[in-house]
Every structure is written in C-alpha cells, then in structure tokens.
Amino acid sequence: MAIGEVLKWKSFAHPDGEARDLSFLDAHEVTYTQTTPGKPDKVYRFFVTYSCHCFCKDYEGQTEADKAALMYHAPKESRPFCERRYTLARLYLRGVIDSLATRKVMHAGYGSYAAVELELENGDKEYYYVVFDVFREKKKYRMHISSAYPVEGRPGGKAVSFFVIAYNLSTGKKLPLPPK
C-alpha cells in the first residue's frame, strides 16, 4: 500500500551514545472483532501508522543547542526527541492501540479520537492522551496515531464506542462527532 506516512522508523542516535530503537512504531495491522450475541462477528482490520509526535516534543526553555542535539529528522518534519514520550510509547502505545475496542475512547476535536487511561506497571493510573484518526485509503481501513503524550488530570470529552467509529467507517457513514 503506497501511503504518505512512515512505514519503518529509523533509530534515534541519542547524544548519550545509546541508540533509541523505534521499530515498535513501524506500521502494522490490527484486527478488532465485534461480538454481539445472536449476530455474526464483525471484523475490522486497520493498517496503523504513527507520527513522530509520539516520541518527540519541542519544550519551552530548551536551548537551541539542546534542540539541535536532540533533533529527530522525520520525512515530514524535524522535532526534538523526548525521552518521556519515547518511554511511554515503547512501554504502552502498542498495547493501547491493540485494545481500543475495550478502552474508553473519546472525541479529541478536529475529527480525531483519543484513548486516555493507562495502568502503569506498578499499578498506578496515568492519563496518556493517544490521539488518532481513522479513514479509508485505497479501500483499506487506516488509523494514524498523530500524537501520544502524558497529561495531568483526566481530559474532558464525550465518550464514543470504538466499534461505532469502525462501523461508520465500514458503511460509509459519517464518523461520530461530539454532541454540540
């Protein structure tokens, strides 16, 4: 499939000398199965891609030298590498995407959706704002993760079922919008 997103991420050569592997963000397929008693299962296969915003962030207060040392050059843009976003993405992002069907998904504005609550390895909860768009491309279902980052406190936004999003996409209906 010819798409305009990164399919294979190159590692980041961190200034500390340790390369940060980004292959966990390579494009992949995820299958979601909707099971309803008395009805045949509905299967939705999405081809998933990720933005560099899942592991990069331009922080206020960073010196130009720090920004230059941490700069990651993606095909569409260059941004400073962020260790916190990288660590969260490496440990949790793929699991969040794989489990969207059972997670709380909410409207994130501008036609995007987000999954927010995360249980850390130590059992604590954290709010991890994973912003994604779904669309059809060449008759395939696509999902693009445009950003993923920690937030303080639970973000607002109306909940929406991931299967409603997938069903509407599959039938050509308008994707769910937040209530006005």
Tab-separated table of C-alpha atoms in Angstrom, residues 15 65 77 85 90-91 116-117 130 139 155 175:
chain	number	residue	atom	x	y	z
A	15	PRO	CA	23.537	12.274	22.451
A	65	ALA	CA	21.979	23.638	21.367
A	77	GLU	CA	9.212	17.431	9.958
A	85	ARG	CA	7.165	10.323	25.337
A	90	ARG	CA	7.769	1.979	23.955
A	91	LEU	CA	6.089	0.502	27.018
A	116	VAL	CA	-6.718	8.237	27.769
A	117	GLU	CA	-6.376	5.997	30.804
A	130	VAL	CA	-3.327	8.904	22.409
A	139	LYS	CA	-10.379	0.600	0.111
A	155	PRO	CA	-9.109	15.244	29.911
A	175	LEU	CA	-17.798	9.348	11.625
